[in-house]
Coordinates of C-alpha atoms and ligand atoms in Angstrom, one line a residue:
Chain A
M1 CA 68.5 -54.9 147.5
G2 CA 68.3 -56.2 144.0
M3 CA 67.8 -52.7 142.5
R4 CA 71.2 -51.2 142.6
K5 CA 72.9 -50.3 139.4
K6 CA 75.2 -53.0 138.2
H7 CA 77.7 -51.0 136.2
L8 CA 79.8 -53.8 135.0
Q9 CA 77.0 -55.8 133.5
K10 CA 77.5 -56.4 129.8
R11 CA 74.3 -54.7 128.6
H12 CA 75.2 -51.6 130.5
L13 CA 78.7 -51.6 129.0
V14 CA 77.1 -52.0 125.5
E15 CA 74.8 -49.1 126.2
L16 CA 77.7 -46.9 127.4
F17 CA 79.8 -47.9 124.3
M18 CA 77.0 -47.1 121.9
K19 CA 76.3 -43.8 123.6
T20 CA 80.0 -42.9 123.3
I21 CA 80.1 -43.7 119.6
M22 CA 77.0 -41.6 119.0
R23 CA 78.4 -38.7 120.8
V24 CA 81.8 -38.9 119.0
S25 CA 80.1 -39.0 115.6
F26 CA 78.0 -36.1 116.5
V27 CA 81.0 -34.1 117.6
I28 CA 82.8 -35.0 114.4
V29 CA 79.9 -33.9 112.2
A30 CA 79.2 -30.7 114.1
G31 CA 82.9 -30.0 114.2
A32 CA 83.3 -30.4 110.5
L33 CA 80.3 -28.2 109.8
G34 CA 81.6 -25.6 112.2
L35 CA 85.0 -25.6 110.6
I36 CA 83.6 -25.2 107.1
L37 CA 81.4 -22.3 108.3
W38 CA 84.3 -20.7 110.1
T39 CA 86.5 -20.9 107.0
I40 CA 83.9 -19.4 104.8
I41 CA 82.9 -16.7 107.3
S42 CA 86.4 -15.7 108.4
R43 CA 87.8 -15.5 104.9
G44 CA 84.7 -14.3 103.1
L45 CA 83.2 -11.8 105.4
P46 CA 85.9 -9.1 104.9
A47 CA 85.3 -9.2 101.2
L48 CA 81.5 -9.2 101.5
T49 CA 80.9 -5.6 100.7
W50 CA 77.7 -4.0 99.4
D51 CA 79.3 -3.8 96.0
M52 CA 79.7 -7.6 95.9
V53 CA 75.9 -8.1 95.9
T54 CA 74.9 -5.1 93.9
Q55 CA 77.4 -5.0 91.0
V56 CA 78.7 -7.1 88.2
P57 CA 82.5 -7.8 87.9
K58 CA 84.6 -4.9 86.7
G59 CA 87.6 -5.6 84.7
G60 CA 89.7 -8.7 84.4
Y61 CA 86.8 -10.9 83.5
Y62 CA 85.5 -12.8 86.5
M63 CA 89.0 -13.0 87.9
G64 CA 89.2 -9.3 88.6
K65 CA 89.4 -7.7 92.0
E66 CA 86.7 -5.1 91.4
G67 CA 82.9 -5.0 91.3
G68 CA 80.7 -7.7 92.5
I69 CA 79.0 -11.0 91.7
L70 CA 75.5 -9.9 91.1
N71 CA 75.6 -11.7 87.7
A72 CA 76.3 -15.0 89.5
I73 CA 73.6 -14.4 92.2
I74 CA 71.0 -13.7 89.6
G75 CA 72.2 -16.4 87.3
S76 CA 72.0 -19.0 90.1
A77 CA 68.5 -17.8 91.0
Y78 CA 67.4 -18.2 87.4
L79 CA 69.1 -21.6 87.0
A80 CA 67.8 -23.1 90.3
T81 CA 64.3 -21.7 90.0
G82 CA 64.0 -22.7 86.3
G83 CA 65.5 -26.2 87.0
T84 CA 63.2 -26.7 90.0
I85 CA 60.0 -25.7 88.1
L86 CA 60.9 -28.0 85.2
A87 CA 61.7 -30.8 87.7
I88 CA 58.3 -30.3 89.4
L89 CA 56.6 -30.6 86.1
L90 CA 58.3 -33.9 85.5
S91 CA 58.4 -35.3 89.0
L92 CA 54.8 -34.9 90.1
P93 CA 53.4 -36.9 87.2
I94 CA 56.0 -39.6 87.7
A95 CA 55.3 -39.8 91.5
L96 CA 51.5 -39.9 90.8
Y97 CA 52.0 -42.6 88.2
L98 CA 54.1 -44.6 90.6
K99 CA 51.3 -44.4 93.2
A100 CA 48.4 -44.9 90.9
Y101 CA 49.6 -47.5 88.4
L102 CA 52.8 -49.2 89.7
G103 CA 52.3 -49.1 93.4
D104 CA 54.5 -51.6 95.2
S105 CA 54.7 -53.9 92.1
K106 CA 57.9 -55.2 90.6
W107 CA 57.9 -52.3 88.0
G108 CA 57.4 -49.8 90.8
G109 CA 60.4 -51.2 92.6
C110 CA 62.5 -51.0 89.4
V111 CA 61.5 -47.3 88.9
R112 CA 62.4 -46.5 92.5
L113 CA 65.7 -48.3 92.2
S114 CA 66.6 -46.4 89.0
L115 CA 65.7 -43.1 90.7
D116 CA 67.9 -44.0 93.7
V117 CA 70.8 -44.8 91.3
L118 CA 70.3 -41.6 89.4
W119 CA 70.3 -39.7 92.7
G120 CA 73.8 -41.1 93.5
I121 CA 75.4 -40.3 90.1
P122 CA 77.9 -37.4 90.4
S123 CA 76.7 -34.2 88.9
V124 CA 79.7 -34.0 86.6
V125 CA 78.3 -37.0 84.8
Y126 CA 75.0 -35.1 84.3
G127 CA 77.1 -32.2 83.0
A128 CA 78.8 -34.4 80.5
F129 CA 75.5 -36.0 79.5
G130 CA 74.0 -32.6 79.1
F131 CA 76.9 -31.4 77.0
A132 CA 76.5 -34.5 74.7
L133 CA 72.8 -33.7 74.3
M134 CA 73.6 -30.1 73.5
I135 CA 75.9 -31.2 70.7
V136 CA 73.2 -33.4 69.3
F137 CA 70.7 -30.7 69.3
G138 CA 73.1 -28.0 68.3
L139 CA 72.6 -26.0 71.5
R140 CA 75.3 -23.8 72.8
A141 CA 76.1 -23.2 76.5
S142 CA 73.2 -21.3 77.8
L143 CA 70.8 -20.6 80.6
L144 CA 68.3 -23.0 79.0
A145 CA 70.8 -25.9 78.8
G146 CA 71.8 -25.2 82.5
I147 CA 68.1 -25.3 83.5
I148 CA 67.5 -28.6 81.7
V149 CA 70.5 -30.3 83.3
L150 CA 69.7 -29.0 86.8
A151 CA 66.1 -30.3 86.3
L152 CA 67.6 -33.7 85.5
I153 CA 69.7 -33.6 88.6
E154 CA 66.8 -32.5 90.8
L155 CA 64.4 -35.0 89.3
P156 CA 65.4 -38.1 91.2
I157 CA 65.5 -36.4 94.6
M158 CA 62.3 -34.7 94.1
T159 CA 60.4 -37.7 92.6
R160 CA 61.5 -40.0 95.4
A161 CA 60.7 -37.4 98.1
M162 CA 57.3 -36.9 96.6
D163 CA 56.8 -40.6 96.2
E164 CA 57.4 -41.1 99.9
V165 CA 54.9 -38.4 100.7
I166 CA 52.3 -39.8 98.4
R167 CA 52.8 -43.3 99.7
R168 CA 52.3 -42.2 103.3
M169 CA 48.9 -40.7 102.4
P170 CA 46.4 -42.6 104.6
E171 CA 43.7 -44.3 102.6
D172 CA 41.2 -43.7 105.3
L173 CA 41.3 -40.0 104.6
E174 CA 40.1 -40.4 101.0
H175 CA 37.4 -42.8 102.2
A176 CA 36.2 -40.4 104.8
A177 CA 35.8 -37.6 102.3
L178 CA 34.2 -40.0 99.7
A179 CA 31.7 -41.2 102.4
L180 CA 30.5 -37.6 102.7
G181 CA 29.6 -37.6 99.0
S182 CA 32.7 -35.9 97.6
T183 CA 33.7 -36.4 94.0
K184 CA 37.2 -37.8 93.4
F185 CA 38.2 -34.3 92.2
E186 CA 37.0 -32.7 95.4
V187 CA 38.9 -35.4 97.4
A188 CA 42.1 -34.6 95.4
L189 CA 41.7 -30.8 95.6
R190 CA 40.5 -30.4 99.2
V191 CA 41.8 -33.3 101.1
V192 CA 44.7 -35.0 99.4
T193 CA 46.5 -31.8 98.5
R194 CA 46.1 -30.4 102.0
Q195 CA 47.5 -33.6 103.5
M196 CA 50.5 -33.8 101.1
L197 CA 51.4 -30.1 100.5
P198 CA 53.9 -29.8 103.4
G199 CA 55.8 -32.9 102.2
I200 CA 55.7 -31.7 98.6
V201 CA 57.0 -28.3 99.6
T202 CA 59.9 -29.9 101.5
A203 CA 60.7 -32.2 98.5
V204 CA 60.8 -29.2 96.2
L205 CA 63.0 -27.1 98.4
L206 CA 65.3 -30.0 99.1
A207 CA 65.8 -30.3 95.3
F208 CA 66.2 -26.6 94.9
G209 CA 69.0 -26.7 97.5
R210 CA 70.8 -29.4 95.6
G211 CA 70.3 -27.5 92.3
I212 CA 71.5 -24.2 93.4
G213 CA 74.8 -25.5 94.9
D214 CA 75.8 -27.6 92.0
A215 CA 78.9 -26.5 90.0
A216 CA 80.0 -29.4 87.9
S217 CA 76.8 -29.7 85.9
V218 CA 76.5 -26.1 84.9
L219 CA 80.2 -25.8 84.1
F220 CA 79.7 -27.4 80.6
T221 CA 76.1 -26.5 80.0
A222 CA 75.5 -22.9 81.3
G223 CA 79.0 -21.5 80.7
Y224 CA 79.8 -18.2 82.4
T225 CA 79.5 -14.6 81.7
D226 CA 80.2 -11.2 83.3
R227 CA 76.8 -9.9 82.4
I228 CA 73.5 -10.4 84.0
S229 CA 71.7 -13.0 81.8
T230 CA 68.8 -11.7 79.8
S231 CA 68.2 -14.6 77.4
L232 CA 67.5 -18.3 77.8
M233 CA 69.8 -18.9 74.8
R234 CA 72.9 -17.1 76.2
P235 CA 75.4 -18.3 78.8
T236 CA 74.8 -17.4 82.4
A237 CA 76.9 -16.9 85.5
S238 CA 76.3 -19.0 88.6
L239 CA 77.4 -18.8 92.2
P240 CA 79.1 -22.3 92.5
L241 CA 81.2 -21.4 89.4
A242 CA 82.0 -18.0 90.9
V243 CA 83.4 -19.8 93.9
F244 CA 85.2 -22.3 91.8
F245 CA 86.9 -19.9 89.5
Q246 CA 87.8 -17.3 92.1
L247 CA 89.2 -19.8 94.6
G248 CA 91.4 -21.1 91.7
S249 CA 93.0 -17.7 91.3
P250 CA 96.6 -17.2 92.6
Y251 CA 95.7 -13.7 94.0
P252 CA 94.6 -13.7 97.7
E253 CA 92.2 -10.8 97.1
V254 CA 90.4 -12.8 94.4
Q255 CA 90.4 -15.9 96.5
Q256 CA 88.8 -13.9 99.3
R257 CA 86.1 -12.9 96.8
G258 CA 85.5 -16.6 96.2
Y259 CA 84.9 -17.1 99.9
A260 CA 82.5 -14.2 99.9
A261 CA 80.6 -15.9 97.0
A262 CA 80.6 -19.1 99.0
L263 CA 79.2 -17.3 102.0
I264 CA 76.4 -15.8 99.9
L265 CA 75.6 -19.2 98.5
T266 CA 75.5 -20.7 102.0
I267 CA 73.3 -17.9 103.2
I268 CA 70.8 -18.5 100.4
V269 CA 70.7 -22.3 101.0
L270 CA 70.3 -21.7 104.8
A271 CA 67.5 -19.2 104.1
V272 CA 65.8 -21.6 101.8
S273 CA 65.9 -24.5 104.2
L274 CA 64.8 -22.4 107.2
G275 CA 62.0 -21.0 105.0
S276 CA 61.0 -24.5 104.0
R277 CA 61.0 -25.7 107.6
W278 CA 58.8 -22.8 108.7
L279 CA 56.5 -23.2 105.8
S280 CA 56.1 -27.0 106.2
A281 CA 55.6 -26.6 110.0
R282 CA 52.8 -24.1 109.2
L283 CA 51.2 -26.3 106.6
N284 CA 51.7 -29.3 108.7
K285 CA 49.6 -28.0 111.6
Y286 CA 46.4 -29.7 110.3
T287 CA 47.7 -32.8 108.6
V288 CA 46.9 -36.2 109.8
K289 CA 49.9 -38.1 111.0
Chain B
M1 CA 7.2 -53.2 107.9
D2 CA 8.0 -49.8 106.7
A3 CA 11.3 -50.6 105.0
H4 CA 13.9 -47.9 104.3
I5 CA 16.4 -50.1 102.6
Q6 CA 15.4 -53.2 100.7
V7 CA 18.0 -55.7 99.5
N8 CA 17.1 -58.1 96.7
N9 CA 19.1 -61.1 95.5
L10 CA 22.4 -59.5 96.5
N11 CA 25.6 -61.3 95.7
V12 CA 29.1 -60.0 96.2
Y13 CA 32.3 -61.5 94.9
Y14 CA 35.9 -60.6 95.7
G15 CA 37.6 -62.0 92.7
R16 CA 36.4 -65.6 92.6
Q17 CA 35.5 -65.7 96.3
Q18 CA 31.9 -65.1 97.1
A19 CA 31.4 -62.9 100.2
L20 CA 27.7 -62.4 100.1
K21 CA 25.3 -65.1 99.0
D22 CA 21.8 -64.2 97.8
V23 CA 21.0 -61.7 100.5
N24 CA 17.3 -60.6 100.8
I25 CA 16.5 -58.3 103.7
E26 CA 14.6 -55.2 104.6
I27 CA 15.8 -52.6 107.0
P28 CA 13.1 -50.7 108.9
K29 CA 12.8 -47.0 108.9
K30 CA 13.9 -44.9 111.9
Q31 CA 15.0 -47.8 113.9
I32 CA 18.4 -49.3 114.8
T33 CA 19.3 -52.4 112.9
V34 CA 22.2 -54.4 114.2
I35 CA 24.1 -56.7 111.9
M36 CA 25.9 -59.4 113.9
G37 CA 27.8 -62.5 113.2
P38 CA 31.3 -64.0 113.5
S39 CA 34.2 -62.2 112.0
G40 CA 34.6 -62.7 108.3
C41 CA 31.0 -63.5 107.7
G42 CA 30.4 -60.5 105.4
K43 CA 29.0 -57.8 107.8
T44 CA 31.3 -55.0 106.5
T45 CA 30.8 -56.1 102.9
L46 CA 27.0 -55.9 103.3
L47 CA 27.3 -52.4 104.9
K48 CA 29.5 -51.3 102.1
T49 CA 26.9 -52.1 99.5
F50 CA 24.5 -49.6 101.2
N51 CA 26.7 -46.5 100.4
R52 CA 28.3 -47.9 97.3
F53 CA 31.7 -48.2 99.0
L54 CA 32.2 -51.6 97.6
E55 CA 33.2 -50.1 94.2
L56 CA 36.3 -48.6 95.9
T57 CA 37.6 -52.2 96.3
D58 CA 39.4 -53.5 93.2
G59 CA 38.0 -56.8 92.0
A60 CA 34.8 -56.5 94.0
Q61 CA 31.7 -57.5 91.9
I62 CA 28.1 -57.1 92.9
T63 CA 24.8 -58.4 91.5
G64 CA 21.3 -57.7 92.7
E65 CA 19.6 -54.6 94.0
V66 CA 19.8 -52.3 96.9
L67 CA 16.7 -50.1 97.1
V68 CA 16.7 -47.0 99.3
D69 CA 13.2 -45.6 99.5
G70 CA 12.3 -47.8 96.6
E71 CA 15.1 -46.6 94.3
N72 CA 17.9 -48.9 93.2
I73 CA 21.1 -47.1 94.2
Y74 CA 23.0 -49.1 91.6
D75 CA 20.8 -47.8 88.8
R76 CA 22.8 -46.1 86.0
E77 CA 21.0 -42.9 86.5
V78 CA 21.8 -42.6 90.2
D79 CA 24.6 -40.2 91.3
V80 CA 26.9 -41.9 93.7
T81 CA 27.7 -38.7 95.5
E82 CA 24.0 -38.2 96.2
V83 CA 23.8 -41.8 97.5
R84 CA 26.7 -41.1 99.9
K85 CA 25.2 -37.9 101.0
A86 CA 22.0 -39.6 101.9
V87 CA 23.7 -42.6 103.5
G88 CA 26.3 -41.5 106.0
L89 CA 29.1 -43.7 107.3
L90 CA 30.8 -43.9 110.7
A91 CA 33.9 -45.9 110.2
Q92 CA 35.6 -48.3 112.5
R93 CA 38.4 -45.9 113.3
P94 CA 37.7 -42.2 113.3
S95 CA 39.4 -40.4 110.5
P96 CA 39.3 -36.6 110.8
L97 CA 40.1 -34.7 107.7
P98 CA 43.4 -32.7 107.6
M99 CA 41.8 -29.4 108.7
S100 CA 40.4 -27.7 111.8
I101 CA 37.5 -29.1 113.9
F102 CA 35.3 -26.3 112.4
D103 CA 36.3 -27.1 108.8
N104 CA 35.7 -30.8 109.3
I105 CA 32.1 -30.1 109.9
V106 CA 31.9 -27.5 107.2
Y107 CA 33.6 -29.7 104.6
G108 CA 30.5 -31.8 103.6
M109 CA 28.1 -28.9 103.7
H110 CA 30.4 -26.9 101.6
I111 CA 30.9 -29.4 98.8
H112 CA 27.2 -29.9 98.6
R113 CA 26.6 -26.1 98.7
M114 CA 24.2 -26.5 101.6
K115 CA 24.6 -23.1 103.3
R116 CA 24.8 -19.6 102.0
D117 CA 27.1 -17.7 104.3
R118 CA 29.6 -17.9 107.1
R119 CA 26.9 -17.2 109.7
E120 CA 24.8 -20.1 108.6
Y121 CA 27.9 -22.4 108.6
K122 CA 28.8 -21.3 112.1
A123 CA 25.3 -22.0 113.4
A124 CA 25.3 -25.4 111.7
V125 CA 28.7 -26.3 113.2
K126 CA 27.4 -25.5 116.6
H127 CA 24.1 -27.4 116.0
Y128 CA 25.8 -30.6 114.9
L129 CA 28.5 -30.5 117.5
E130 CA 25.8 -30.2 120.1
I131 CA 23.9 -33.2 118.6
A132 CA 27.2 -35.2 118.8
G133 CA 27.7 -34.1 122.4
L134 CA 31.0 -32.4 121.6
W135 CA 30.2 -28.7 121.6
D136 CA 31.0 -28.1 125.3
E137 CA 34.4 -29.7 124.9
V138 CA 35.4 -28.0 121.7
Q139 CA 33.7 -24.6 121.6
K140 CA 36.8 -22.8 122.7
R141 CA 39.1 -24.6 120.3
L142 CA 37.1 -24.8 117.0
H143 CA 40.1 -23.8 115.0
D144 CA 42.5 -26.4 116.4
P145 CA 43.5 -29.3 114.3
A146 CA 40.9 -32.1 114.4
T147 CA 43.7 -34.5 115.1
S148 CA 44.4 -32.8 118.5
L149 CA 41.2 -34.4 119.8
S150 CA 41.2 -37.7 121.6
I151 CA 40.1 -40.8 119.7
G152 CA 36.7 -40.8 121.4
Q153 CA 36.2 -37.1 120.6
Q154 CA 37.3 -37.7 117.0
Q155 CA 34.6 -40.3 116.6
R156 CA 32.0 -37.9 117.8
L157 CA 33.4 -35.3 115.4
C158 CA 33.0 -37.8 112.6
L159 CA 29.4 -38.4 113.7
A160 CA 28.7 -34.6 113.6
R161 CA 30.5 -34.3 110.3
G162 CA 28.4 -37.1 108.8
L163 CA 25.1 -35.6 110.2
A164 CA 26.0 -32.2 108.8
V165 CA 25.3 -33.3 105.2
E166 CA 21.7 -34.2 106.4
P167 CA 21.7 -38.0 105.6
E168 CA 18.6 -40.1 106.1
I169 CA 20.6 -43.2 107.0
I170 CA 23.5 -43.7 109.3
L171 CA 25.8 -46.7 108.8
G172 CA 28.3 -47.7 111.5
D173 CA 30.9 -50.4 111.0
E174 CA 31.9 -51.4 114.6
P175 CA 32.0 -47.6 115.3
T176 CA 33.0 -48.1 119.0
S177 CA 35.6 -50.9 118.6
A178 CA 38.6 -48.5 118.7
L179 CA 37.2 -46.5 121.6
D180 CA 37.5 -46.8 125.4
P181 CA 34.4 -47.9 127.3
I182 CA 33.3 -44.4 128.3
S183 CA 33.6 -43.1 124.7
S184 CA 31.8 -46.2 123.4
Q185 CA 29.0 -45.6 125.8
N186 CA 28.8 -42.0 124.7
I187 CA 28.5 -42.9 121.0
E188 CA 25.9 -45.6 121.9
S189 CA 23.7 -43.1 123.6
R190 CA 24.1 -40.6 120.7
L191 CA 22.9 -43.4 118.4
L192 CA 19.9 -44.1 120.6
D193 CA 19.0 -40.4 120.7
L194 CA 19.3 -40.1 117.0
K195 CA 17.2 -43.1 116.0
Q196 CA 13.9 -41.2 116.0
N197 CA 15.2 -39.2 113.1
Y198 CA 17.5 -41.5 111.2
T199 CA 17.5 -45.1 110.0
T200 CA 20.6 -46.6 111.6
V201 CA 22.5 -49.7 110.7
I202 CA 25.3 -50.8 113.0
V203 CA 27.7 -53.7 112.6
T204 CA 28.9 -54.9 115.9
H205 CA 30.9 -57.9 117.2
T206 CA 29.8 -57.6 120.8
L207 CA 26.6 -59.2 121.7
R208 CA 26.0 -56.9 124.6
Q209 CA 26.2 -53.9 122.4
A210 CA 23.7 -55.5 120.0
R211 CA 21.3 -56.1 122.9
R212 CA 21.6 -52.5 124.1
L213 CA 21.1 -51.0 120.6
A214 CA 19.0 -53.2 118.5
D215 CA 15.4 -52.8 117.4
Y216 CA 15.9 -55.1 114.5
V217 CA 18.6 -57.8 114.1
I218 CA 20.3 -59.4 111.2
Y219 CA 22.4 -62.5 111.9
M220 CA 24.9 -63.5 109.3
Y221 CA 27.1 -66.6 108.9
L222 CA 29.6 -67.3 106.1
G223 CA 28.1 -64.7 103.7
E224 CA 24.5 -65.6 104.2
V225 CA 21.8 -64.0 106.2
I226 CA 20.7 -66.7 108.6
E227 CA 18.0 -64.8 110.4
A228 CA 16.5 -61.4 110.4
G229 CA 13.8 -60.0 112.6
P230 CA 12.8 -57.7 115.4
A231 CA 15.3 -57.7 118.3
K232 CA 12.9 -59.0 120.8
E233 CA 12.0 -62.1 118.8
V234 CA 15.5 -62.9 117.7
F235 CA 17.1 -62.5 121.1
T236 CA 14.4 -64.3 123.1
N237 CA 13.3 -66.9 120.5
P238 CA 15.7 -67.4 117.7
K239 CA 14.3 -69.5 114.9
H240 CA 17.6 -70.8 113.6
E241 CA 19.9 -73.2 115.4
R242 CA 23.0 -71.2 114.4
T243 CA 21.6 -68.0 115.8
K244 CA 20.8 -69.7 119.0
Q245 CA 24.4 -71.0 119.3
Y246 CA 25.8 -67.6 118.6
L247 CA 23.6 -66.0 121.2
E248 CA 24.6 -68.6 123.7
G249 CA 28.2 -67.7 123.0
L250 CA 29.1 -71.0 121.6
F251 CA 31.3 -69.4 118.9
Ligands
ADP1 N1 39.1 -56.4 99.9 C1 38.9 -57.7 99.9 N2 39.5 -58.6 99.1 C2 39.2 -59.9 99.1 N3 38.5 -60.5 100.1 C3 37.9 -59.7 101.0 C4 38.1 -58.3 101.0 N4 37.4 -57.8 102.0 C5 36.8 -58.8 102.6 N5 37.1 -60.0 102.0 C6 36.6 -61.3 102.4 O1 35.2 -61.3 102.4 C7 34.7 -62.0 103.5 C8 33.8 -61.0 104.3 O2 34.6 -60.0 104.9 P1 34.0 -58.8 105.8 O3 32.8 -58.3 105.1 O4 35.1 -57.8 106.0 O5 33.6 -59.6 107.1 P2 33.2 -59.0 108.5 O6 33.1 -57.5 108.5 O7 32.0 -59.7 108.9 O8 34.3 -59.5 109.4 C9 35.9 -62.5 104.3 O9 36.1 -63.8 104.0 C10 37.0 -61.6 103.8 O10 38.2 -62.3 103.8
MG2 MG1 34.2 -56.0 109.5

């Protein structure tokens, strides 16, 4: 019988070894994630009262023990939504330009490399850069400045994700539509958009997720306030900073409120990513792979 | 001959390389014309000049005329979308649009505003799927993604989709080369059924398929049309030495 398992053969050992490594790394990642979630939930949940999500802070500025963090929730929603919309307005043209004019040329490669580098730059650098710009333009810490900096942070992620989507667009598809007598506009509107929409949605929500969780960039640029923001030119509160400030407090009750804020942020990010998965699966039903 | 397409002094260049050299041919109405020749001889290029697809290729240049029903499709006054509506294309690999089976058929009719209401569209979808021999297989799943069909079914869907915009001419660039034998046979018999109503031009690389389909044959070699004529004559009594060698399978 030449078909029995030969366990001690080298290639089987290699297989076993690689499998073990993969399992171990999975356990490490899953464990770390579990631990983080456990910390946030176990410490934050007790402080997560109805007041936390429906009221603004009462007394003692944001370090107080009363009231809620509605100001930060709404501020973050404004910041991330505004930043994402601005980033879409910049990313989509760049991604289309990359496809239409630069393609896989040397310049295209340069632009992609720059975007990848920008992606890797820590957000505190964006914050400092934004701050420097604000001084030049005489802008004070405000919702508008925060939105602009978040848009800059989201830009590379969004552009590269869109670029990949657009590059994967099968050329056959456009030709098929043109062969039926479509105009180029009809091809773009009815065929290309349908094919790319799921990927674009994913790109946008990915960037939104990064934007809403970022603390360092809004620290200098958006400031903080106890009030719900009503003006683009005034400072705004944000969830990441609510977490940051409250966790830094020496009082356990305030710290606990910080964990509650982190929990809210996590829930929002989770909801956004589940929503984006659901949406892109729905839109993806008809796309050509 | 009652010519549907007439090609006069046609030259095509890709950059500096000449892909078609002074082509002069006529393609008969409501018959199947088969273009054959070794790979790289310019069959696809010639076909692409019939629906103005060549202009989608960067650097491709074209001189000469292609007349469809006596009208030069390269004339300035001619609307390219009307040309492509009248001259349908069945590509080498089927490429369903990213939508349902139903919407794939509707797409072309819709952009050309050919029907008035949903009822008319539904009837047309059924009609063209029947012509393509696909109705029985898909009538219960019209709203499934077109990509859920097998490759052979997808090619029949593409045929139905093309016919739905009411073309007069059907072009096929090796339309069965990606298909299994049974699907190929299926497409071939569709094309034979359709030839009473449409002028059909098929590129093929298999001699046997050419013999099964052709009423009229064009043999090309290195960008030139070597021989063109009724299938019977060309297959039984080729005038040109090269055609003879090709038919005998020498290259
Ligand atoms: N897009 C293109 N750019 C440059 N050369 C091309 C292009 N398409 C085809 N050619 C060249 O033109 C010639 C004819 O090609 P084609 O029409 O595709 O031949 P066939 O379909 O008979 O195999 C070939 O030499 C091919 O290399
Ligand atoms: Mg070819």
